[in-house]
Amino acid sequence: MQDTVTTSALLDPSHSSVSTQDKSSTGGHTSSTSPQLSKPSITPVPAKSRNPHPRANIRRMRRIIAEDPEWSLAIVPLLTELCIQHIIRNFQKNPILKQMLPEHQQKVLKHLSPDLPLAVTANLIDNENYWLRCCMHRWPVCHVAHHGGSWKRMFFERHLENLLKHFIPGTTDPAVILDLLPLCRNYVRRVHVDQFLPPVQLPAQLRPGDQSDSGSEGEMEEPTVDHYQLGDLVAGLSHLEELDLVYDVKDCGMNFEWNLFLFTYRDCLSLAAAIKACHTLKIFKLTRSKVDDDKARIIIRSLLDHPVLEELDLSQNLIGDRGARGAAKLLSHSRLRVLNLANNQVLAINTTLTSINLSCNHIGLDGGKQLLEGMSDNKTLLEFDLRLSDVAQESEYLIGQALYANQEAARQRALNPSHFMSTITANGPENSVG
Amino acid sequence: MYVKLISSTGHKVIVKREYAVTSITIKAMLSGPGQLAENEISEVSFREISSHVLSKVCMYVTYKGHYTNSSTEILKFPAAPQIAPELLMTVNFLDC
């Protein structure tokens, strides 16, 4: 049995007191408690490092510091506080949280830095106050209601969206995003990306044989402008419910080029495969991306018989009649509740249709507004049956006004056909003379 | 004058009584019935506290006792990262 005597000499060699000594005892030999000077276990403080004058520390001069809630009158903090501070300082190397009592956990979480690596905090900390501080530290404006009221979910969704918005294909390492998946897959429900950057286009270099201007330019390969392919990302987000994409470039300034806004064929195929495989996706939005009929049909074909999709928004694109027919087919092969095709090219150049009957349908108020928008450019439709279609009274009235104008124009054409013909012949000879 | 604190492994640490009563729990344990002679050392056994944690606690009470009424610069208390969770639980029990 060993007896150990602690000493205060280890802290101040000027004190003469009991010193540390280790003795092995045999047969009940008791240790001596008389003061003995011996080598202390801790090196005594060198005189140079001491601060002899307390006035050098201005804070210590004040008895109370009211503006600092953490400040205490006690000169030596409690060992509990020292332990908690130590855990906080070393949290990155040694993350200890679950082993502590709840009150200690709260103290640690209150003081943890919001800059800790996500690999340490993502699957360890669920405290919303901590993630609130992380969000506020990073973004000045936060609408947590847009993220289901969860600060943790908001942090990971915005963090992921930020990485996607600034990803440059061919330059940024894809591992930047893929490494985040194991940390955020349980928390991300919605991905809203309103920018996809194209790859960096290096200026084409002339080959040695192409010295003259008459060289064939058709032999040069077109540079690829495919954006970040979402297949791996969507596959890795096991709880994804909403995908809102815009293939756009923001703040391009004087670097504007039309090819910055290309939603390519390969982008479309990759996206279609990704959303087809995502069986948790309830809302899919692809807007302002110059989606034409062909690409719209590829997307819609991948959504046929989707198990859970409820809302599809393809507004503000270039979808024409063929794309709209595909969307109509989707209505009967899915659980779709909301379909938005606003501001497209549906019926844009139609000059043959004179009568439509959409009566006894549940078109609704929004559908009525979209029909009204479509009627604004139409000059040929003469009959539009919207009885029992739940369209708003105002929309019905304005559609009626447009129809009346079309009918009046048709009547005028029927009454005065020669008026239009004389106008054409008057212009003819002038044009032929040139 | 001194008290003897015994860990779960039988390790004995002797500290000054005035430092040991920094812990409210130890103070309550020592203020029980029975009067000892002046040169006798009270013993307190802690069957759940390991020796490295108990020695750290004793270092702390001595450190606190030394610096509480001292005008010298207070040095940082040496911390051991490996025992921080165990030490925290023990300190919560000892209330110091």
Short mmCIF file of C-alpha atoms in Angstrom, two decimals:
data_model
loop_
_atom_site.label_atom_id
_atom_site.label_comp_id
_atom_site.label_asym_id
_atom_site.label_seq_id
_atom_site.Cartn_x
_atom_site.Cartn_y
_atom_site.Cartn_z
CA MET A 1 0.00 0.00 0.00
CA GLN A 2 1.33 3.36 -0.94
CA ASP A 3 0.64 6.58 0.86
CA THR A 4 0.79 9.84 -0.96
CA VAL A 5 0.77 13.23 0.70
CA THR A 6 -0.22 16.23 -1.29
CA THR A 7 1.67 19.39 -0.82
CA SER A 8 1.11 23.01 -1.36
CA ALA A 9 4.85 23.42 -1.84
CA LEU A 10 4.34 22.33 -5.41
CA LEU A 11 2.59 25.63 -5.97
CA ASP A 12 4.81 27.95 -3.95
CA PRO A 13 8.21 26.82 -2.74
CA SER A 14 8.28 29.57 -0.13
CA HIS A 15 5.70 27.71 1.92
CA SER A 16 7.17 25.11 4.24
CA SER A 17 4.66 22.34 4.50
CA VAL A 18 4.14 18.68 3.97
CA SER A 19 5.92 17.45 0.90
CA THR A 20 5.19 14.68 -1.52
CA GLN A 21 6.80 11.35 -0.87
CA ASP A 22 6.10 7.78 -1.93
CA LYS A 23 6.90 5.05 0.54
CA SER A 24 6.29 1.37 0.36
CA SER A 25 5.18 0.08 3.72
CA THR A 26 5.44 -3.44 5.00
CA GLY A 27 3.80 -4.90 8.09
CA GLY A 28 1.64 -1.91 8.98
CA HIS A 29 4.40 0.67 8.92
CA THR A 30 2.69 4.06 9.02
CA SER A 31 3.94 7.04 7.11
CA SER A 32 5.33 10.03 8.86
CA THR A 33 3.35 13.20 8.62
CA SER A 34 6.06 15.49 9.88
CA PRO A 35 7.01 18.21 7.46
CA GLN A 36 9.81 17.19 5.21
CA LEU A 37 11.34 19.17 2.40
CA SER A 38 11.71 17.10 -0.72
CA LYS A 39 11.43 17.45 -4.43
CA PRO A 40 7.88 18.59 -5.30
CA SER A 41 5.92 16.73 -7.95
CA ILE A 42 5.15 19.94 -9.86
CA THR A 43 7.77 22.46 -10.88
CA PRO A 44 7.50 25.60 -8.74
CA VAL A 45 6.49 28.83 -10.44
CA PRO A 46 9.46 30.87 -11.56
CA ALA A 47 9.42 34.32 -10.05
CA LYS A 48 9.63 36.08 -13.43
CA SER A 49 6.28 34.79 -14.65
CA ARG A 50 4.35 36.12 -11.66
CA ASN A 51 2.51 39.38 -11.95
CA PRO A 52 3.33 41.13 -8.70
CA HIS A 53 0.87 43.96 -9.14
CA PRO A 54 -2.87 43.16 -9.48
CA ARG A 55 -3.53 46.60 -11.03
CA ALA A 56 -2.00 45.25 -14.23
CA ASN A 57 -5.26 43.35 -14.69
CA ILE A 58 -7.90 46.03 -15.01
CA ARG A 59 -10.79 43.61 -14.83
CA ARG A 60 -9.59 42.29 -11.53
CA MET A 61 -9.66 45.80 -10.09
CA ARG A 62 -13.43 45.96 -10.49
CA ARG A 63 -15.52 44.26 -7.88
CA ILE A 64 -18.51 43.64 -10.13
CA ILE A 65 -18.70 43.50 -13.93
CA ALA A 66 -22.43 43.77 -14.50
CA GLU A 67 -22.36 43.55 -18.30
CA ASP A 68 -20.71 40.13 -18.28
CA PRO A 69 -23.16 37.46 -17.06
CA GLU A 70 -20.36 34.88 -16.96
CA TRP A 71 -18.22 36.89 -14.57
CA SER A 72 -18.11 35.72 -11.01
CA LEU A 73 -16.82 37.18 -7.74
CA ALA A 74 -15.02 33.93 -7.03
CA ILE A 75 -11.37 34.33 -7.88
CA VAL A 76 -10.87 30.63 -8.44
CA PRO A 77 -13.67 29.10 -10.51
CA LEU A 78 -15.34 25.88 -9.47
CA LEU A 79 -13.79 22.66 -10.72
CA THR A 80 -17.09 21.98 -12.49
CA GLU A 81 -16.63 25.13 -14.53
CA LEU A 82 -13.00 24.29 -15.23
CA CYS A 83 -13.97 20.84 -16.50
CA ILE A 84 -16.71 22.26 -18.72
CA GLN A 85 -14.39 24.91 -20.12
CA HIS A 86 -11.82 22.25 -20.83
CA ILE A 87 -14.38 20.10 -22.63
CA ILE A 88 -15.48 23.11 -24.70
CA ARG A 89 -11.91 24.01 -25.68
CA ASN A 90 -11.09 20.44 -26.72
CA PHE A 91 -14.43 19.57 -28.25
CA GLN A 92 -13.08 19.28 -31.76
CA LYS A 93 -10.49 16.67 -30.81
CA ASN A 94 -12.53 14.97 -28.13
CA PRO A 95 -16.27 15.52 -28.57
CA ILE A 96 -17.88 14.62 -25.27
CA LEU A 97 -21.55 15.39 -24.91
CA LYS A 98 -23.84 12.44 -24.29
CA GLN A 99 -21.82 11.26 -21.28
CA MET A 100 -22.59 14.43 -19.34
CA LEU A 101 -25.54 15.40 -17.23
CA PRO A 102 -28.23 17.47 -19.01
CA GLU A 103 -27.35 20.68 -17.20
CA HIS A 104 -23.70 20.29 -18.14
CA GLN A 105 -24.65 19.50 -21.73
CA GLN A 106 -26.60 22.74 -21.90
CA LYS A 107 -23.64 24.73 -20.63
CA VAL A 108 -21.32 23.14 -23.15
CA LEU A 109 -23.72 23.62 -26.05
CA LYS A 110 -24.23 27.23 -25.09
CA HIS A 111 -20.55 27.98 -25.48
CA LEU A 112 -19.51 25.71 -28.33
CA SER A 113 -18.11 27.51 -31.32
CA PRO A 114 -20.39 27.58 -34.40
CA ASP A 115 -17.30 27.06 -36.57
CA LEU A 116 -16.69 23.49 -35.46
CA PRO A 117 -16.32 21.00 -38.32
CA LEU A 118 -19.58 19.43 -39.40
CA ALA A 119 -17.98 16.00 -39.21
CA VAL A 120 -17.86 16.49 -35.44
CA THR A 121 -21.21 18.17 -34.82
CA ALA A 122 -23.61 16.95 -37.48
CA ASN A 123 -24.65 13.64 -36.00
CA LEU A 124 -23.83 14.50 -32.40
CA ILE A 125 -25.64 17.74 -31.64
CA ASP A 126 -29.41 17.98 -31.97
CA ASN A 127 -29.86 21.03 -29.81
CA GLU A 128 -31.77 23.64 -31.82
CA ASN A 129 -30.19 26.57 -29.98
CA TYR A 130 -26.76 25.52 -31.15
CA TRP A 131 -27.88 25.30 -34.76
CA LEU A 132 -29.67 28.61 -34.36
CA ARG A 133 -26.36 30.19 -33.43
CA CYS A 134 -24.69 28.48 -36.38
CA CYS A 135 -27.32 29.86 -38.76
CA MET A 136 -27.17 33.37 -37.34
CA HIS A 137 -23.39 33.31 -37.44
CA ARG A 138 -23.43 32.49 -41.11
CA TRP A 139 -26.49 34.19 -42.58
CA PRO A 140 -27.89 37.54 -41.49
CA VAL A 141 -31.46 36.71 -42.54
CA CYS A 142 -33.00 33.40 -41.61
CA HIS A 143 -36.56 32.26 -42.24
CA VAL A 144 -36.74 29.06 -40.30
CA ALA A 145 -40.41 28.61 -41.20
CA HIS A 146 -39.32 27.83 -44.77
CA HIS A 147 -37.43 24.85 -43.40
CA GLY A 148 -40.05 23.20 -41.29
CA GLY A 149 -39.21 25.26 -38.20
CA SER A 150 -35.96 23.35 -37.64
CA TRP A 151 -32.72 25.31 -37.41
CA LYS A 152 -30.63 22.21 -37.94
CA ARG A 153 -32.52 21.35 -41.09
CA MET A 154 -32.19 24.97 -42.25
CA PHE A 155 -28.45 24.98 -41.70
CA PHE A 156 -27.80 21.84 -43.71
CA GLU A 157 -30.21 22.76 -46.50
CA ARG A 158 -28.72 26.20 -46.97
CA HIS A 159 -25.20 24.87 -46.64
CA LEU A 160 -25.84 22.27 -49.33
CA GLU A 161 -27.58 24.80 -51.56
CA ASN A 162 -24.64 27.14 -51.22
CA LEU A 163 -22.22 24.43 -52.28
CA LEU A 164 -24.37 23.55 -55.29
CA LYS A 165 -24.75 27.16 -56.35
CA HIS A 166 -21.02 27.70 -56.45
CA PHE A 167 -20.03 24.34 -57.90
CA ILE A 168 -18.07 24.66 -61.14
CA PRO A 169 -17.97 21.42 -63.16
CA GLY A 170 -14.44 20.42 -64.00
CA THR A 171 -12.97 22.74 -61.41
CA THR A 172 -14.65 22.06 -58.07
CA ASP A 173 -13.99 18.70 -56.51
CA PRO A 174 -17.22 16.64 -56.47
CA ALA A 175 -16.15 15.20 -53.12
CA VAL A 176 -16.96 18.58 -51.58
CA ILE A 177 -20.63 17.76 -52.01
CA LEU A 178 -20.52 13.98 -51.75
CA ASP A 179 -18.62 14.11 -48.45
CA LEU A 180 -21.43 16.16 -46.98
CA LEU A 181 -24.08 13.52 -47.76
CA PRO A 182 -23.47 11.21 -44.79
CA LEU A 183 -23.70 14.22 -42.49
CA CYS A 184 -26.82 15.83 -43.89
CA ARG A 185 -28.91 13.02 -45.36
CA ASN A 186 -31.10 12.73 -42.27
CA TYR A 187 -31.91 16.42 -42.12
CA VAL A 188 -32.32 17.69 -45.67
CA ARG A 189 -35.89 17.64 -46.93
CA ARG A 190 -35.84 20.41 -49.51
CA VAL A 191 -33.22 21.53 -52.00
CA HIS A 192 -33.74 24.89 -53.66
CA VAL A 193 -30.98 25.85 -56.09
CA ASP A 194 -31.52 28.92 -58.22
CA GLN A 195 -28.14 28.91 -59.92
CA PHE A 196 -26.07 26.30 -61.72
CA LEU A 197 -22.70 27.44 -62.98
CA PRO A 198 -21.41 26.11 -66.29
CA PRO A 199 -17.87 24.76 -66.63
CA VAL A 200 -15.07 27.20 -67.27
CA GLN A 201 -14.57 27.71 -71.00
CA LEU A 202 -10.92 27.96 -71.96
CA PRO A 203 -10.19 29.75 -75.26
CA ALA A 204 -9.78 27.24 -78.11
CA GLN A 205 -6.17 26.74 -79.13
CA LEU A 206 -5.23 26.67 -82.81
CA ARG A 207 -3.80 23.40 -84.01
CA PRO A 208 -0.59 23.57 -86.08
CA GLY A 209 -2.37 22.72 -89.34
CA ASP A 210 -5.05 25.36 -89.01
CA GLN A 211 -3.17 28.48 -89.89
CA SER A 212 -5.49 29.94 -92.51
CA ASP A 213 -8.89 31.44 -91.93
CA SER A 214 -10.44 29.05 -94.39
CA GLY A 215 -9.79 26.08 -92.13
CA SER A 216 -12.79 23.99 -91.36
CA GLU A 217 -14.39 25.04 -88.13
CA GLY A 218 -16.74 22.11 -88.20
CA GLU A 219 -13.97 19.81 -87.05
CA MET A 220 -13.65 21.61 -83.73
CA GLU A 221 -15.55 19.96 -80.91
CA GLU A 222 -18.21 21.98 -79.18
CA PRO A 223 -17.25 22.72 -75.61
CA THR A 224 -19.41 20.90 -73.09
CA VAL A 225 -21.58 23.11 -70.91
CA ASP A 226 -23.17 20.38 -68.84
CA HIS A 227 -23.88 21.46 -65.31
CA TYR A 228 -23.49 19.54 -62.05
CA GLN A 229 -25.18 16.18 -62.45
CA LEU A 230 -27.60 15.63 -59.59
CA GLY A 231 -27.84 11.85 -59.75
CA ASP A 232 -25.50 11.00 -56.89
CA LEU A 233 -26.76 13.83 -54.73
CA VAL A 234 -30.45 12.97 -55.04
CA ALA A 235 -29.68 9.29 -54.51
CA GLY A 236 -27.82 10.13 -51.32
CA LEU A 237 -30.57 12.26 -49.79
CA SER A 238 -32.83 9.61 -48.39
CA HIS A 239 -35.52 12.00 -47.11
CA LEU A 240 -35.69 14.46 -49.98
CA GLU A 241 -39.23 15.71 -50.50
CA GLU A 242 -38.88 18.87 -52.55
CA LEU A 243 -36.55 19.74 -55.41
CA ASP A 244 -36.69 23.28 -56.75
CA LEU A 245 -34.22 24.01 -59.54
CA VAL A 246 -33.45 26.92 -61.80
CA TYR A 247 -30.67 26.53 -64.37
CA ASP A 248 -29.65 30.15 -64.22
CA VAL A 249 -26.57 32.25 -63.54
CA LYS A 250 -26.83 35.23 -61.25
CA ASP A 251 -24.75 38.39 -61.14
CA CYS A 252 -22.97 37.66 -64.40
CA GLY A 253 -22.65 41.39 -65.05
CA MET A 254 -20.58 42.20 -68.12
CA ASN A 255 -19.71 38.53 -68.54
CA PHE A 256 -23.15 37.79 -69.91
CA GLU A 257 -23.32 35.10 -72.57
CA TRP A 258 -26.33 33.15 -73.79
CA ASN A 259 -24.61 29.82 -73.24
CA LEU A 260 -24.56 30.50 -69.50
CA PHE A 261 -28.27 29.68 -69.47
CA LEU A 262 -28.28 26.38 -71.32
CA PHE A 263 -30.14 23.47 -69.76
CA THR A 264 -28.44 20.80 -71.85
CA TYR A 265 -29.76 17.53 -73.09
CA ARG A 266 -27.41 15.63 -70.81
CA ASP A 267 -28.52 17.73 -67.86
CA CYS A 268 -32.08 16.79 -68.68
CA LEU A 269 -31.38 13.06 -68.96
CA SER A 270 -29.43 13.04 -65.70
CA LEU A 271 -32.12 14.99 -63.90
CA ALA A 272 -34.88 12.75 -65.24
CA ALA A 273 -33.06 9.64 -64.03
CA ALA A 274 -32.46 11.21 -60.65
CA ILE A 275 -36.06 12.19 -59.98
CA LYS A 276 -37.34 8.89 -61.25
CA ALA A 277 -35.23 7.06 -58.69
CA CYS A 278 -36.20 9.35 -55.83
CA HIS A 279 -39.26 7.73 -54.31
CA THR A 280 -39.68 10.32 -51.56
CA LEU A 281 -39.99 13.32 -53.90
CA LYS A 282 -43.33 15.05 -53.46
CA ILE A 283 -42.69 18.44 -55.08
CA PHE A 284 -40.61 19.01 -58.19
CA LYS A 285 -40.04 22.45 -59.67
CA LEU A 286 -37.96 23.25 -62.73
CA THR A 287 -38.55 26.87 -63.71
CA ARG A 288 -36.88 29.59 -65.77
CA SER A 289 -34.60 27.05 -67.39
CA LYS A 290 -35.54 27.28 -71.08
CA VAL A 291 -37.08 23.82 -71.01
CA ASP A 292 -38.54 23.07 -74.44
CA ASP A 293 -40.99 20.41 -75.53
CA ASP A 294 -38.42 17.64 -75.94
CA LYS A 295 -36.83 18.15 -72.56
CA ALA A 296 -40.20 18.57 -70.90
CA ARG A 297 -41.35 15.25 -72.35
CA ILE A 298 -38.18 13.54 -71.06
CA ILE A 299 -38.81 14.90 -67.59
CA ILE A 300 -42.50 14.05 -67.66
CA ARG A 301 -41.85 10.55 -68.97
CA SER A 302 -39.63 9.88 -65.94
CA LEU A 303 -42.41 11.03 -63.63
CA LEU A 304 -45.09 8.73 -65.01
CA ASP A 305 -46.48 6.51 -62.27
CA HIS A 306 -44.28 8.18 -59.67
CA PRO A 307 -45.40 6.80 -56.30
CA VAL A 308 -45.60 10.04 -54.28
CA LEU A 309 -45.22 13.08 -56.54
CA GLU A 310 -47.94 15.62 -55.76
CA GLU A 311 -46.81 18.90 -57.30
CA LEU A 312 -45.08 19.63 -60.60
CA ASP A 313 -44.07 23.14 -61.56
CA LEU A 314 -42.65 23.70 -65.04
CA SER A 315 -43.63 27.34 -65.28
CA GLN A 316 -41.67 30.06 -67.08
CA ASN A 317 -40.13 27.75 -69.66
CA LEU A 318 -40.56 27.20 -73.39
CA ILE A 319 -43.01 24.33 -73.28
CA GLY A 320 -45.37 24.20 -76.22
CA ASP A 321 -48.31 22.05 -77.16
CA ARG A 322 -46.39 18.76 -77.28
CA GLY A 323 -45.08 19.31 -73.77
CA ALA A 324 -48.53 20.23 -72.56
CA ARG A 325 -49.92 17.01 -74.02
CA GLY A 326 -47.29 15.10 -72.07
CA ALA A 327 -48.30 16.92 -68.92
CA ALA A 328 -51.91 16.06 -69.59
CA LYS A 329 -50.97 12.41 -69.84
CA LEU A 330 -49.11 12.68 -66.54
CA LEU A 331 -52.32 13.82 -64.85
CA SER A 332 -53.86 10.42 -65.37
CA HIS A 333 -50.69 8.46 -64.52
CA SER A 334 -49.71 9.92 -61.20
CA ARG A 335 -50.94 11.24 -57.88
CA LEU A 336 -50.46 14.81 -59.06
CA ARG A 337 -52.51 17.44 -57.26
CA VAL A 338 -50.89 20.63 -58.58
CA LEU A 339 -49.63 21.21 -62.11
CA ASN A 340 -48.17 24.59 -63.01
CA LEU A 341 -47.40 25.39 -66.64
CA ALA A 342 -47.67 29.15 -66.36
CA ASN A 343 -45.80 31.42 -68.72
CA ASN A 344 -44.96 28.85 -71.34
CA GLN A 345 -45.62 28.59 -75.06
CA VAL A 346 -48.76 26.49 -74.81
CA LEU A 347 -51.19 27.49 -77.56
CA ALA A 348 -48.91 30.43 -78.29
CA ILE A 349 -48.91 30.13 -82.05
CA ASN A 350 -52.18 28.35 -82.40
CA THR A 351 -54.29 30.00 -85.09
CA THR A 352 -56.71 27.22 -85.84
CA LEU A 353 -58.58 26.53 -82.65
CA THR A 354 -61.89 28.34 -82.54
CA SER A 355 -63.78 26.48 -79.82
CA ILE A 356 -62.80 24.86 -76.53
CA ASN A 357 -65.08 23.14 -74.07
CA LEU A 358 -63.63 22.74 -70.55
CA SER A 359 -66.95 22.68 -68.75
CA CYS A 360 -67.57 20.53 -65.70
CA ASN A 361 -63.89 20.36 -64.77
CA HIS A 362 -62.23 21.31 -61.51
CA ILE A 363 -60.01 23.95 -63.07
CA GLY A 364 -60.12 26.24 -60.04
CA LEU A 365 -59.10 29.84 -59.49
CA ASP A 366 -55.44 29.47 -60.47
CA GLY A 367 -56.31 27.48 -63.56
CA GLY A 368 -58.73 30.21 -64.55
CA LYS A 369 -56.01 32.83 -64.26
CA GLN A 370 -53.68 30.81 -66.43
CA LEU A 371 -56.37 30.32 -69.06
CA LEU A 372 -56.88 34.07 -69.02
CA GLU A 373 -53.18 34.63 -69.60
CA GLY A 374 -53.29 32.26 -72.54
CA MET A 375 -56.22 34.13 -74.02
CA SER A 376 -54.35 37.41 -73.96
CA ASP A 377 -52.46 36.60 -77.20
CA ASN A 378 -55.08 34.48 -78.84
CA LYS A 379 -57.00 36.09 -81.71
CA THR A 380 -58.81 33.11 -83.15
CA LEU A 381 -60.75 31.49 -80.33
CA LEU A 382 -64.41 32.24 -80.60
CA GLU A 383 -66.04 29.87 -78.11
CA PHE A 384 -64.82 28.89 -74.69
CA ASP A 385 -67.14 26.84 -72.49
CA LEU A 386 -66.15 27.16 -68.83
CA ARG A 387 -69.41 26.29 -67.18
CA LEU A 388 -69.17 24.51 -63.80
CA SER A 389 -65.35 24.70 -63.89
CA ASP A 390 -64.82 26.56 -60.58
CA VAL A 391 -63.10 29.41 -62.42
CA ALA A 392 -63.24 32.80 -60.71
CA GLN A 393 -65.94 35.21 -61.85
CA GLU A 394 -63.39 37.83 -62.80
CA SER A 395 -61.44 35.40 -64.98
CA GLU A 396 -64.65 34.28 -66.67
CA TYR A 397 -65.64 37.87 -67.36
CA LEU A 398 -62.24 38.81 -68.84
CA ILE A 399 -62.09 35.66 -70.97
CA GLY A 400 -65.58 36.56 -72.16
CA GLN A 401 -64.32 40.03 -73.11
CA ALA A 402 -61.45 38.52 -75.12
CA LEU A 403 -63.84 36.16 -76.86
CA TYR A 404 -66.16 39.03 -77.68
CA ALA A 405 -63.25 40.94 -79.22
CA ASN A 406 -62.30 37.88 -81.31
CA GLN A 407 -65.89 37.39 -82.37
CA GLU A 408 -66.19 41.04 -83.36
CA ALA A 409 -62.97 40.87 -85.38
CA ALA A 410 -64.18 37.72 -87.12
CA ARG A 411 -67.49 39.41 -87.93
CA GLN A 412 -65.65 42.40 -89.38
CA ARG A 413 -63.49 40.11 -91.52
CA ALA A 414 -66.59 38.33 -92.76
CA LEU A 415 -68.33 41.62 -93.60
CA ASN A 416 -65.39 43.35 -95.26
CA PRO A 417 -63.15 40.80 -96.89
CA SER A 418 -62.14 43.26 -99.64
CA HIS A 419 -60.73 45.70 -97.07
CA PHE A 420 -57.96 43.31 -96.23
CA MET A 421 -57.30 42.32 -99.85
CA SER A 422 -56.91 45.92 -101.10
CA THR A 423 -54.31 46.58 -98.47
CA ILE A 424 -52.23 43.69 -99.72
CA THR A 425 -52.37 44.67 -103.44
CA ALA A 426 -51.40 48.29 -102.66
CA ASN A 427 -48.17 47.14 -101.06
CA GLY A 428 -47.34 44.61 -103.81
CA PRO A 429 -46.12 46.82 -106.71
CA GLU A 430 -44.02 48.94 -104.39
CA ASN A 431 -42.19 45.91 -103.11
CA SER A 432 -41.57 44.52 -106.61
CA VAL A 433 -39.93 47.73 -107.76
CA GLY A 434 -37.64 47.66 -104.75
CA MET B 1 -5.87 19.34 10.65
CA TYR B 2 -5.65 16.72 7.91
CA VAL B 3 -8.08 14.31 6.38
CA LYS B 4 -7.41 11.09 4.53
CA LEU B 5 -9.38 10.45 1.36
CA ILE B 6 -9.41 6.87 0.10
CA SER B 7 -10.17 6.00 -3.51
CA SER B 8 -11.88 2.91 -4.88
CA THR B 9 -8.51 1.22 -5.40
CA GLY B 10 -7.30 1.92 -1.87
CA HIS B 11 -5.14 4.86 -2.87
CA LYS B 12 -4.96 7.26 0.09
CA VAL B 13 -4.57 11.00 -0.28
CA ILE B 14 -3.98 13.22 2.75
CA VAL B 15 -4.95 16.87 2.48
CA LYS B 16 -5.47 19.68 4.88
CA ARG B 17 -8.93 19.71 6.38
CA GLU B 18 -9.42 23.37 5.56
CA TYR B 19 -8.82 22.58 1.86
CA ALA B 20 -10.87 19.40 1.83
CA VAL B 21 -14.03 21.16 3.08
CA THR B 22 -14.07 23.14 -0.17
CA SER B 23 -16.17 20.21 -1.27
CA ILE B 24 -19.62 20.55 0.25
CA THR B 25 -20.05 16.79 0.22
CA ILE B 26 -16.79 16.12 2.06
CA LYS B 27 -17.64 18.88 4.52
CA ALA B 28 -20.93 17.22 5.27
CA MET B 29 -19.24 13.85 5.66
CA LEU B 30 -16.70 15.27 8.11
CA SER B 31 -19.20 17.14 10.21
CA GLY B 32 -20.84 13.96 11.41
CA PRO B 33 -21.08 12.88 15.04
CA GLY B 34 -17.92 11.99 16.90
CA GLN B 35 -15.01 14.13 17.94
CA LEU B 36 -11.47 13.14 17.11
CA ALA B 37 -8.35 14.10 18.93
CA GLU B 38 -6.35 16.93 17.51
CA ASN B 39 -3.64 14.75 16.03
CA GLU B 40 -5.95 12.15 14.59
CA ILE B 41 -6.73 12.08 10.86
CA SER B 42 -10.31 11.61 9.68
CA GLU B 43 -10.78 9.08 6.93
CA VAL B 44 -13.33 9.25 4.14
CA SER B 45 -13.69 6.41 1.67
CA PHE B 46 -15.02 6.90 -1.84
CA ARG B 47 -15.76 3.50 -3.29
CA GLU B 48 -16.85 4.92 -6.67
CA ILE B 49 -14.06 7.42 -7.25
CA SER B 50 -10.91 6.19 -8.96
CA SER B 51 -7.48 7.20 -7.75
CA HIS B 52 -6.53 9.44 -10.67
CA VAL B 53 -9.76 11.39 -10.32
CA LEU B 54 -9.45 11.68 -6.55
CA SER B 55 -5.89 12.92 -6.82
CA LYS B 56 -7.02 15.53 -9.31
CA VAL B 57 -9.74 16.68 -6.95
CA CYS B 58 -7.22 16.99 -4.16
CA MET B 59 -4.94 18.98 -6.42
CA TYR B 60 -7.83 21.32 -7.12
CA VAL B 61 -8.82 21.90 -3.50
CA THR B 62 -5.21 22.69 -2.67
CA TYR B 63 -4.97 24.97 -5.71
CA LYS B 64 -8.14 26.78 -4.71
CA GLY B 65 -7.13 27.06 -1.08
CA HIS B 66 -3.81 28.54 -2.06
CA TYR B 67 -5.09 31.14 -4.51
CA THR B 68 -8.32 32.20 -2.82
CA ASN B 69 -6.69 34.60 -0.41
CA SER B 70 -3.62 35.28 -2.47
CA SER B 71 -2.76 38.32 -4.54
CA THR B 72 -0.43 36.47 -6.84
CA GLU B 73 -1.27 35.68 -10.43
CA ILE B 74 -3.45 32.63 -10.66
CA LEU B 75 -1.95 29.93 -12.84
CA LYS B 76 -4.05 27.79 -15.09
CA PHE B 77 -5.18 24.61 -13.43
CA PRO B 78 -3.57 21.67 -15.23
CA ALA B 79 -6.27 19.70 -16.96
CA ALA B 80 -6.19 16.09 -18.08
CA PRO B 81 -8.31 15.64 -21.20
CA GLN B 82 -8.69 11.90 -20.78
CA ILE B 83 -10.45 12.07 -17.45
CA ALA B 84 -12.60 15.14 -18.09
CA PRO B 85 -15.99 13.35 -18.25
CA GLU B 86 -15.28 11.16 -15.23
CA LEU B 87 -13.90 14.13 -13.32
CA LEU B 88 -16.99 16.16 -14.15
CA MET B 89 -19.30 13.49 -12.78
CA THR B 90 -17.22 13.18 -9.63
CA VAL B 91 -17.04 16.92 -9.11
CA ASN B 92 -20.78 17.15 -9.53
CA PHE B 93 -21.13 14.61 -6.72
CA LEU B 94 -18.57 16.31 -4.50
CA ASP B 95 -20.00 19.75 -5.26
CA CYS B 96 -16.79 21.70 -5.58
#
